[in-house]
Coordinates of C-alpha atoms in Angstrom, one line a residue:
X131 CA 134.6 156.3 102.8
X132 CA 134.9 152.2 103.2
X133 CA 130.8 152.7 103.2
X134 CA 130.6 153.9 99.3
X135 CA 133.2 150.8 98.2
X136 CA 131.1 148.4 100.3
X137 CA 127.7 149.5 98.7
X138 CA 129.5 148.8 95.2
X139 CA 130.8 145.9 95.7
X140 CA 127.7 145.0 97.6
X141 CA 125.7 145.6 94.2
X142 CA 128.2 143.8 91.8
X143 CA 128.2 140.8 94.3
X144 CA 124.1 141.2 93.7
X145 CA 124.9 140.9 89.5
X146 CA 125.8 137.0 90.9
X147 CA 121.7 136.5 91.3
X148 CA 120.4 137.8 88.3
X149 CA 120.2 135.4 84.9
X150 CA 120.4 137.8 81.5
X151 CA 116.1 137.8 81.6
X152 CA 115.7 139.1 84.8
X153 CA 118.4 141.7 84.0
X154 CA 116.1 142.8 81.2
X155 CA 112.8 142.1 82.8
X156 CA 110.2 145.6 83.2
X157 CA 107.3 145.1 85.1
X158 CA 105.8 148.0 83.6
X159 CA 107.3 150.2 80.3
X160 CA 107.6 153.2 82.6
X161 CA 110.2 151.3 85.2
X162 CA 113.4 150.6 84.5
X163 CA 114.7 146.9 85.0
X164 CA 117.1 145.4 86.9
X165 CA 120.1 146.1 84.4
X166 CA 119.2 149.6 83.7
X167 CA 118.9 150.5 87.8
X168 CA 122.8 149.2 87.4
X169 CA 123.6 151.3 84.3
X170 CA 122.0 154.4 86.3
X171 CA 124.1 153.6 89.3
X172 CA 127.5 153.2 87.2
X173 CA 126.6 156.4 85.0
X174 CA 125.5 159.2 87.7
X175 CA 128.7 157.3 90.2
X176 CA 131.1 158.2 87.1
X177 CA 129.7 162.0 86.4
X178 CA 130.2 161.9 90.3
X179 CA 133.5 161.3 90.3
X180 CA 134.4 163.5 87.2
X181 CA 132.4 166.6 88.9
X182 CA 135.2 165.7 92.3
X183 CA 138.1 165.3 90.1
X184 CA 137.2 168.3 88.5
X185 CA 137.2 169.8 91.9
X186 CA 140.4 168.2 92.8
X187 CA 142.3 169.5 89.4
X188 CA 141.5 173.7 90.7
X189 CA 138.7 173.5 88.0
X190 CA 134.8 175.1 88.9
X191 CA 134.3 177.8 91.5
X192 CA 135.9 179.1 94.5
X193 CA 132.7 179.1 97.1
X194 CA 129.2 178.7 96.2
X195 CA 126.0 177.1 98.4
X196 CA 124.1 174.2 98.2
X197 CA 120.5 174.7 97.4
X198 CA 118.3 174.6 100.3
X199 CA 117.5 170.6 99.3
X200 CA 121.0 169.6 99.1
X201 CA 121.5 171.5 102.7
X202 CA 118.7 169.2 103.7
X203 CA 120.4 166.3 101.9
X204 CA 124.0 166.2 103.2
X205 CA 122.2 167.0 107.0
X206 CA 120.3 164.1 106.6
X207 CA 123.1 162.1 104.7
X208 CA 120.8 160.3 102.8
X209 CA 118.5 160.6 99.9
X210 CA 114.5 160.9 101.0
X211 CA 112.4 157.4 100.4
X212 CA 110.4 158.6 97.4
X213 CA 110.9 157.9 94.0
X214 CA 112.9 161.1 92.3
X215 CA 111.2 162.5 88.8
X216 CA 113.8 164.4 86.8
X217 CA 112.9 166.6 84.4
X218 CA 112.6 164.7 80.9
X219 CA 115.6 166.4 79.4
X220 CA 117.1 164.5 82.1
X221 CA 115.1 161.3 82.1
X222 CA 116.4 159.6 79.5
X223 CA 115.9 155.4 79.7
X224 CA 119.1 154.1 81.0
X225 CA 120.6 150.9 78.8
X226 CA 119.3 147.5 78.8
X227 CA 121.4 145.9 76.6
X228 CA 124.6 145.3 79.1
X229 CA 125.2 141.8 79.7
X230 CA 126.1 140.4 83.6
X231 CA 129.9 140.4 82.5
X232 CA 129.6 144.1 81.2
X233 CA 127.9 145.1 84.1
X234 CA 130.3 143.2 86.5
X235 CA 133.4 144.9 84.9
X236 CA 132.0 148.5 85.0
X237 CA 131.3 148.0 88.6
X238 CA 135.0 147.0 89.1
X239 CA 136.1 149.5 86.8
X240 CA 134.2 151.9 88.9
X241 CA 135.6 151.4 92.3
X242 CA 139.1 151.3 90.9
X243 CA 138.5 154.7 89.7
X244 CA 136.6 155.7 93.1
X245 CA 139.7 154.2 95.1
X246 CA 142.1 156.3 92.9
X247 CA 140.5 159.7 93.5
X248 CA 139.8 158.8 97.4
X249 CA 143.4 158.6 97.6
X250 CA 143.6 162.1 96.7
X251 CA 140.9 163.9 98.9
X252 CA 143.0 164.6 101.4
X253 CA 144.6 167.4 99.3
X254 CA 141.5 168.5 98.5
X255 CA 140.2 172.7 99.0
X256 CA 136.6 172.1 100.3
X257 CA 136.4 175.9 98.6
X258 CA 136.7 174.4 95.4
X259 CA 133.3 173.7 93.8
X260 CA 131.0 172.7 91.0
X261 CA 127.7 172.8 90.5
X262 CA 125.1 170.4 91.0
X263 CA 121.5 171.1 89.1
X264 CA 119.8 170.0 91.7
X265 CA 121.8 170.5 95.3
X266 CA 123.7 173.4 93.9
X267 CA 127.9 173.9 94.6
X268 CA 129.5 170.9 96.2
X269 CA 133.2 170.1 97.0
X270 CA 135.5 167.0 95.9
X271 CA 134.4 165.4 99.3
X272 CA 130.4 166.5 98.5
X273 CA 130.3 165.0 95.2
X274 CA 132.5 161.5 96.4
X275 CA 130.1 161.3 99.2
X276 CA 126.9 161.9 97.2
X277 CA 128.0 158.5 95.3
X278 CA 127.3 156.8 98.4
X279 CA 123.6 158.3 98.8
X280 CA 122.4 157.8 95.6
X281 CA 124.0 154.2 95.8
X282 CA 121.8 153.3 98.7
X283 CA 118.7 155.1 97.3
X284 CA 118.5 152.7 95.0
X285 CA 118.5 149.9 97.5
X286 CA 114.9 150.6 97.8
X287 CA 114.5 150.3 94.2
X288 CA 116.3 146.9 93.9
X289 CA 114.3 145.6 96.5
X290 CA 111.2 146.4 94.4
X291 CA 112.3 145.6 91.3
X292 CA 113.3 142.1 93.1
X293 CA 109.9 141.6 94.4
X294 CA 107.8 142.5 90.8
X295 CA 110.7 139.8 89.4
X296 CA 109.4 137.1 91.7
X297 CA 106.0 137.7 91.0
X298 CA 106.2 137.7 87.6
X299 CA 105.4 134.1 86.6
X300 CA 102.6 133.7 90.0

């Protein structure tokens, strides 16, 4: 569990880097910059957390099965290394508007409320589930650890955004 804190504190360390343009900077209109990757992060890592503590409260279903791609997900433990389409009900542009200090506070915001529910996993009934659109029914533990693998799918995507940001002004 120290993995998903580290990967958030890892990215709000990162926020230290960016000035308010390349926050806002899109190399293209269809890909999201800097800031918005961060919104994303925050947003999916909080309905994350709600789906667990939902979980945690007796709420959702007793049983239920992942879909055959979130059997191959949790196996693997990680998200594959290609870019994810949702559906465009689902794609909605993430906000750019969030200054550094914004950000910086969700983030902390975030892993106080991530360190608050990890307390309580251990009293969690991995029978207890709710359901995922994508992977189908996942447990407290499920959705806390699918946090971490979306965090580090994005890696990948800061690293690109990083590299269109420094090529920017060649």
């Amino acid at each position: 569990m120290l993995r998903i804190r580290y990967e958030l504190i890892r990215f709000r360390k990162d926020l230290a880097r960016y000035t308010m343009s390349d926050l806002r900077y899109k190399h293209a209109p269809s890909i999201w910059s800097i800031g918005q990757m961060f919104d994303h992060l925050i947003l999916v890592a909080e309905e994350y957390l709600e789906e667990a503590d939902r979980c945690l409260r007796g709420e959702g279903e007793l049983g239920g099965e992942k879909t055959s791609f979130g059997e191959k997900l949790f196996e693997r433990g990680d998200f594959p290394a290609i870019k994810i389409e949702l559906p465009p009900e689902m794609n909605q542009p993430p906000n750019n508007t969030d200054s550094k200090d914004r950000l910086r506070e969700r983030m902390t915001i975030l892993i106080s409320k991530m360190d608050t529910l990890e307390s309580r996993l251990n009293d969690a009934d991995d029978n207890r589930k709710t359901l995922h659109g994508g992977f189908g029914w996942l447990n407290a533990r499920e959705w806390f650890n699918l946090i971490e693998m979306h965090t580090r799918h994005h890696r990948r995507q800061q690293h690109d955004l990083e590299t269109w940001l420094r090529q920017k002004d060649l």
